[in-house]
CSV table of N, CA and C in Angstrom, one decimal:
chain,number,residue,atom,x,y,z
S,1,UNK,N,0.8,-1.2,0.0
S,1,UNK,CA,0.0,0.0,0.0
S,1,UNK,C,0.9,1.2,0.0
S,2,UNK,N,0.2,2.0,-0.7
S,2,UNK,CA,1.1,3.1,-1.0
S,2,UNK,C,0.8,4.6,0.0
S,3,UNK,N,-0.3,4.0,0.2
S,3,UNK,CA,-0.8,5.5,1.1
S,3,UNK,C,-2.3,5.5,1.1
S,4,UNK,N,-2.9,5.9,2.7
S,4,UNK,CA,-4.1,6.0,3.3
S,4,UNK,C,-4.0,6.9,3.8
S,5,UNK,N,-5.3,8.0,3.4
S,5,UNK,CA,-5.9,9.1,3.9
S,5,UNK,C,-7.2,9.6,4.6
S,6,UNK,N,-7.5,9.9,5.4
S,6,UNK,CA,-8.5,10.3,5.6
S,6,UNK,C,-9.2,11.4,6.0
S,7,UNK,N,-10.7,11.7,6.4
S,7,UNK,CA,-11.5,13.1,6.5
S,7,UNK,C,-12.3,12.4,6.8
S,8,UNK,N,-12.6,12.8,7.9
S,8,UNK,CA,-14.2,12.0,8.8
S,8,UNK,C,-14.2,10.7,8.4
S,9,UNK,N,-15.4,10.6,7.9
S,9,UNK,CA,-15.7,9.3,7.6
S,9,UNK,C,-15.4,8.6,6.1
S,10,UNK,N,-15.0,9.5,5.5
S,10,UNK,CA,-14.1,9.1,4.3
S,10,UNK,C,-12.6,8.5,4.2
S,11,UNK,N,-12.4,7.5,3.4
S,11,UNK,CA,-10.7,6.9,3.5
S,11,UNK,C,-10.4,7.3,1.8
S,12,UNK,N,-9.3,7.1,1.4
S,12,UNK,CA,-9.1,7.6,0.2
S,12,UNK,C,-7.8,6.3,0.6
S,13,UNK,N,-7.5,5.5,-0.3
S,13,UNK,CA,-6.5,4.3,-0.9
S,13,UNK,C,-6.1,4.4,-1.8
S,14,UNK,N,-4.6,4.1,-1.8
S,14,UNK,CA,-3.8,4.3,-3.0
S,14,UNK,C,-2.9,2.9,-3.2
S,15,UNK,N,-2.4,2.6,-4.0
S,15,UNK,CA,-1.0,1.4,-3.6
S,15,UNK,C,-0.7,0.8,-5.5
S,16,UNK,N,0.1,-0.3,-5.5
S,16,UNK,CA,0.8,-0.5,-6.8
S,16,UNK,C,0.4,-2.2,-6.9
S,17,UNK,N,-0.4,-2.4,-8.0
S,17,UNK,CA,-0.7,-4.0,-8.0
S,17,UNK,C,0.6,-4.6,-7.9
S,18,UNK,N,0.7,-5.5,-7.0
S,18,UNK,CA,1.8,-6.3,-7.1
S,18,UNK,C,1.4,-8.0,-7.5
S,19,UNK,N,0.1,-7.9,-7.5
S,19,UNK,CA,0.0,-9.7,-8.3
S,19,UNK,C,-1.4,-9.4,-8.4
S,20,UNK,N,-1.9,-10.5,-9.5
S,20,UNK,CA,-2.9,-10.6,-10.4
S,20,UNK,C,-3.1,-11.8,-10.6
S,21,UNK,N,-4.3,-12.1,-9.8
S,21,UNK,CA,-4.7,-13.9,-9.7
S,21,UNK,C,-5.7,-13.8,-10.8
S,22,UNK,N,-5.6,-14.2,-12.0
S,22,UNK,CA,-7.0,-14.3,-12.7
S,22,UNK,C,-7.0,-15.5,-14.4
S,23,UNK,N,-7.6,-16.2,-14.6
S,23,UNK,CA,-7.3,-16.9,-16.0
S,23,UNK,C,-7.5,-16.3,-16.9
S,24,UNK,N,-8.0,-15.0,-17.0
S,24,UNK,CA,-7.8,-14.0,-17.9
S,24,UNK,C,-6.6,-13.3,-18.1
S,25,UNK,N,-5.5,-13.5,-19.2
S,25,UNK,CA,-4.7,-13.0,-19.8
S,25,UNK,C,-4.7,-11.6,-19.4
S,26,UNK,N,-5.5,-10.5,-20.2
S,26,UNK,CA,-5.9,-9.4,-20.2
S,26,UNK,C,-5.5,-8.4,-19.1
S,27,UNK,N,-6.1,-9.2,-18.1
S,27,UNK,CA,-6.0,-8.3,-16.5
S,27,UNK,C,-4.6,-9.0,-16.0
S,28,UNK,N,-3.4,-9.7,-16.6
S,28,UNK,CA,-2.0,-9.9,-16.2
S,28,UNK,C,-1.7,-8.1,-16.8
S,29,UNK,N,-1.6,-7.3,-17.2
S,29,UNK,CA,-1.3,-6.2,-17.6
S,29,UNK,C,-1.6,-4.9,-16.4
S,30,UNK,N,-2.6,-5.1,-15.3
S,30,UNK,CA,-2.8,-4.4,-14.2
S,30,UNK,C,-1.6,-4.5,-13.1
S,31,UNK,N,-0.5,-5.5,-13.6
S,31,UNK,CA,0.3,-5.9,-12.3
S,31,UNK,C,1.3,-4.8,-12.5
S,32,UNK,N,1.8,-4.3,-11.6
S,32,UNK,CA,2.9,-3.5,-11.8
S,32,UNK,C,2.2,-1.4,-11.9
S,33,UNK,N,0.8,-1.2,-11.9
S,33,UNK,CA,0.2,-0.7,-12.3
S,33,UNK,C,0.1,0.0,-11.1
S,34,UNK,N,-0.5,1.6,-10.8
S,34,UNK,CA,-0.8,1.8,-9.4
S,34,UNK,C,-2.3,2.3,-9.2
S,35,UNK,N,-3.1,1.8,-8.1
S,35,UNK,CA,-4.5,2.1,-8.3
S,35,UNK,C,-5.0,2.7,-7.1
S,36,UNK,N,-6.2,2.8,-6.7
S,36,UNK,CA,-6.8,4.0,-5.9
S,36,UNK,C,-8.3,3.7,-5.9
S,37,UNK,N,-8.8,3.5,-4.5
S,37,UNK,CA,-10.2,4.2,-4.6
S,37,UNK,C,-10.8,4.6,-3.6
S,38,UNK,N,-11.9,5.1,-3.3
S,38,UNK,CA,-12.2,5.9,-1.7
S,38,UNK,C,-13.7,5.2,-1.0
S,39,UNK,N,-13.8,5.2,0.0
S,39,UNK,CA,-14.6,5.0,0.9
S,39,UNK,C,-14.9,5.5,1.5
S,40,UNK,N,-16.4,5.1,2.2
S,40,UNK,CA,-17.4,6.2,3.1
S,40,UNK,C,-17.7,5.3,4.2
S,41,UNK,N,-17.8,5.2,5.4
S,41,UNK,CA,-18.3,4.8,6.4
S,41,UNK,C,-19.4,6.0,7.0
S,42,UNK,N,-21.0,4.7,6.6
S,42,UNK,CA,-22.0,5.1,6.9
S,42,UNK,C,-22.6,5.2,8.0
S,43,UNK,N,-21.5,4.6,9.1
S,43,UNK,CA,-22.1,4.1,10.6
S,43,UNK,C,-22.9,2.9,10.3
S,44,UNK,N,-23.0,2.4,11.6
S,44,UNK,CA,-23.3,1.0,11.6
S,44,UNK,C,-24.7,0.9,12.5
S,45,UNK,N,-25.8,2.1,12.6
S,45,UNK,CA,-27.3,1.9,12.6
S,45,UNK,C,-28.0,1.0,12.0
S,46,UNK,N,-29.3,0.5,12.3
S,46,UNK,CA,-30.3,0.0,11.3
S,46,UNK,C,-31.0,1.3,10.5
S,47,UNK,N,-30.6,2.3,11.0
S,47,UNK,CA,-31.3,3.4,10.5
S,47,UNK,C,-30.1,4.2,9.3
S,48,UNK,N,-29.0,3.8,9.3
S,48,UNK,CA,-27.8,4.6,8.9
S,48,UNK,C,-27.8,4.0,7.3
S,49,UNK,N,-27.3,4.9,6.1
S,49,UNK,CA,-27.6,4.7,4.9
S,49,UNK,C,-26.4,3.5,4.6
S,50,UNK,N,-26.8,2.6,3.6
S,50,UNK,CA,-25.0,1.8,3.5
S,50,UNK,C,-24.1,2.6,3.0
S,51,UNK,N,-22.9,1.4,3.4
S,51,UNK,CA,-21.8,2.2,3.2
S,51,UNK,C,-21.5,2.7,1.6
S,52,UNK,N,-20.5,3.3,1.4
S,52,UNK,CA,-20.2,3.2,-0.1
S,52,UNK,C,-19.1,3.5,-0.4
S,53,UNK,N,-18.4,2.9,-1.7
S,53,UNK,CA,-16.7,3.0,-2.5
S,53,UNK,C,-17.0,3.3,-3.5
S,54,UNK,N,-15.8,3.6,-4.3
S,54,UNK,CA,-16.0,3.8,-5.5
S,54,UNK,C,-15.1,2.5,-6.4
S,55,UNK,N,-15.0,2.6,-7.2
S,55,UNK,CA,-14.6,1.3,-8.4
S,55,UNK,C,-13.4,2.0,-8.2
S,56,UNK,N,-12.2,0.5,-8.7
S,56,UNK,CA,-11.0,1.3,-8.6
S,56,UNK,C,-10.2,2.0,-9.6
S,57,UNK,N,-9.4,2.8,-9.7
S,57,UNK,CA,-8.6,3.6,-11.1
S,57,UNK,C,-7.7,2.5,-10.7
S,58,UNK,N,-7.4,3.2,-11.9
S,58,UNK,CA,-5.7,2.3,-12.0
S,58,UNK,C,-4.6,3.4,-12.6
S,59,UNK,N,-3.6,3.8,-12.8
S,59,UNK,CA,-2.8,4.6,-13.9
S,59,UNK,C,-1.9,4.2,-14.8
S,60,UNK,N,-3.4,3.8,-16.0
S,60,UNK,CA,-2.7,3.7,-17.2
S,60,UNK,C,-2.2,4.7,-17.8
S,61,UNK,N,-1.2,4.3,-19.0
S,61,UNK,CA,-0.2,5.1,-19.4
S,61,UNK,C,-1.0,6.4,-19.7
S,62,UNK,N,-0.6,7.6,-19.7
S,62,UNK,CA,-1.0,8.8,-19.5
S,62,UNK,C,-1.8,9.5,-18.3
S,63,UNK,N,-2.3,8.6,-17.2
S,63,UNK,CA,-3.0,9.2,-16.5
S,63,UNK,C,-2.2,10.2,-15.7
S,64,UNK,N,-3.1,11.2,-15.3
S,64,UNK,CA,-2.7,12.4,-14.3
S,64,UNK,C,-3.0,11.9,-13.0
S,65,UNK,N,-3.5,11.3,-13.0
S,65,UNK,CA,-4.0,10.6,-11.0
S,65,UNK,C,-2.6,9.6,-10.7
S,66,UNK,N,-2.1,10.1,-9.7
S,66,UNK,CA,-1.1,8.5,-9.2
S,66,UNK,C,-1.8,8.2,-7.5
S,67,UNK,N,-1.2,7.3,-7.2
S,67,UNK,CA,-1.9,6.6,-5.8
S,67,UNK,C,-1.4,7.6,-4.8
S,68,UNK,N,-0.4,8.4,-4.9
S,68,UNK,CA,-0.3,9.3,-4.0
S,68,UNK,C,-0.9,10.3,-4.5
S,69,UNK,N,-1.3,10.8,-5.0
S,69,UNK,CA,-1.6,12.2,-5.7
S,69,UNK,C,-3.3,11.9,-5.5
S,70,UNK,N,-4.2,10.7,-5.7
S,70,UNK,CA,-5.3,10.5,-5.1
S,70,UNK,C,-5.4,10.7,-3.6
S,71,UNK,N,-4.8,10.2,-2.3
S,71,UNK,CA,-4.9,10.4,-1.5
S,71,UNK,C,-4.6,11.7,-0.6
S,72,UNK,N,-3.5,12.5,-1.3
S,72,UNK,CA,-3.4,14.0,-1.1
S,72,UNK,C,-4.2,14.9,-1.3
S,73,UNK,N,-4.8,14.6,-2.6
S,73,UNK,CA,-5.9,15.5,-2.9
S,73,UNK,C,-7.4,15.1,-2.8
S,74,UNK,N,-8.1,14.1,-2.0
S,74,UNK,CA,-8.7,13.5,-1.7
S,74,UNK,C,-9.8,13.8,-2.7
S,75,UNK,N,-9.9,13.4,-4.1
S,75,UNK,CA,-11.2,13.8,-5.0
S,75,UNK,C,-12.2,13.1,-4.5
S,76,UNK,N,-13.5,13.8,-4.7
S,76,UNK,CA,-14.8,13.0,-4.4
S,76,UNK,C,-15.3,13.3,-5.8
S,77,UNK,N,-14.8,13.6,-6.6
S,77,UNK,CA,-16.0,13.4,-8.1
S,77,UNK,C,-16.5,12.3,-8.8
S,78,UNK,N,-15.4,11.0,-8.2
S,78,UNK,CA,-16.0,9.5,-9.0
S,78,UNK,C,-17.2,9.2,-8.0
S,79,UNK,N,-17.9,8.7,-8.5
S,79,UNK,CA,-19.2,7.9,-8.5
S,79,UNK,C,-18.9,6.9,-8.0
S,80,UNK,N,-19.6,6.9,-6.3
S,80,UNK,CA,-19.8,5.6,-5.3
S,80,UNK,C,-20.8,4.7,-5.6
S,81,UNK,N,-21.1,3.7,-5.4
S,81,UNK,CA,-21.7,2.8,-5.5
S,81,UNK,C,-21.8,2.1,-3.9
S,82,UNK,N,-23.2,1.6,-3.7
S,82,UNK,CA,-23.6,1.1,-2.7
S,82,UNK,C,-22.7,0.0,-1.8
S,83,UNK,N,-22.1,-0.4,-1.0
S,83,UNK,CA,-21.7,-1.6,-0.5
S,83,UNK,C,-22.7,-2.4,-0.4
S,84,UNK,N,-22.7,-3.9,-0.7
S,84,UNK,CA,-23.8,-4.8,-0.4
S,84,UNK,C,-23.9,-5.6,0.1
S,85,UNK,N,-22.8,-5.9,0.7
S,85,UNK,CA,-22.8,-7.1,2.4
S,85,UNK,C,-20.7,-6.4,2.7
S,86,UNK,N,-20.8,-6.6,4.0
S,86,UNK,CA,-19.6,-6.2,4.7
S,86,UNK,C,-20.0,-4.5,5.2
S,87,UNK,N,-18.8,-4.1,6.0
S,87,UNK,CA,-19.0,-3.0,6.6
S,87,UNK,C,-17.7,-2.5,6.5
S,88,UNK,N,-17.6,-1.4,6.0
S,88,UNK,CA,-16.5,-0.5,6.0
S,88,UNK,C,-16.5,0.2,6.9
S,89,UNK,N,-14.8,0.5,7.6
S,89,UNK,CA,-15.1,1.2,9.0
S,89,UNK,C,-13.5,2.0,8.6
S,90,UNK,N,-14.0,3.4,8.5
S,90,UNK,CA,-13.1,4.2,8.4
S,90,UNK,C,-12.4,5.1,9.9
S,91,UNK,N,-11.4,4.7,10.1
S,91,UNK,CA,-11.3,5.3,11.8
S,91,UNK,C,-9.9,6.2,11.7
């Protein structure tokens, strides 16, 4: 891992794939690669909304995001998506 940030209840993750378990060829090209994505801890009520992450980047060749440069600047413009079993707990 390359670096974890946080702001309340938000985590921001950064780090450099270092292995790729998959029988798809394709996704052997993510290893070596460095990726990122952020989290929300919704609290853990029956009343409390779920949690939510976002999908991860990666920095393919040309990108402007690196895994440190996501967690420095903590973006919130990607698009979270619901968690749907597990509990993220950002502390």
């Amino acid at each position: 891992m390359t670096c974890v940030t946080r702001s309340g209840n938000q985590a921001w993750v950064g780090g450099i794939v270092d292995r790729v378990v998959t029988d798809n060829p394709a996704f052997e090209t993510l290893q070596g690669l460095e990726m990122w994505w952020r989290s929300i801890d919704n609290g853990e009520e029956a009343t409390s909304p779920p949690d939510v992450t976002t999908g991860v980047g990666f920095g393919f060749p040309g990108s402007t995001i690196t895994a440190e440069s996501w967690c420095r600047d903590q973006p919130v413009a990607l698009v979270a998506r619901e968690v749907e079993n597990g509990n993220i707990q950002v502390r």
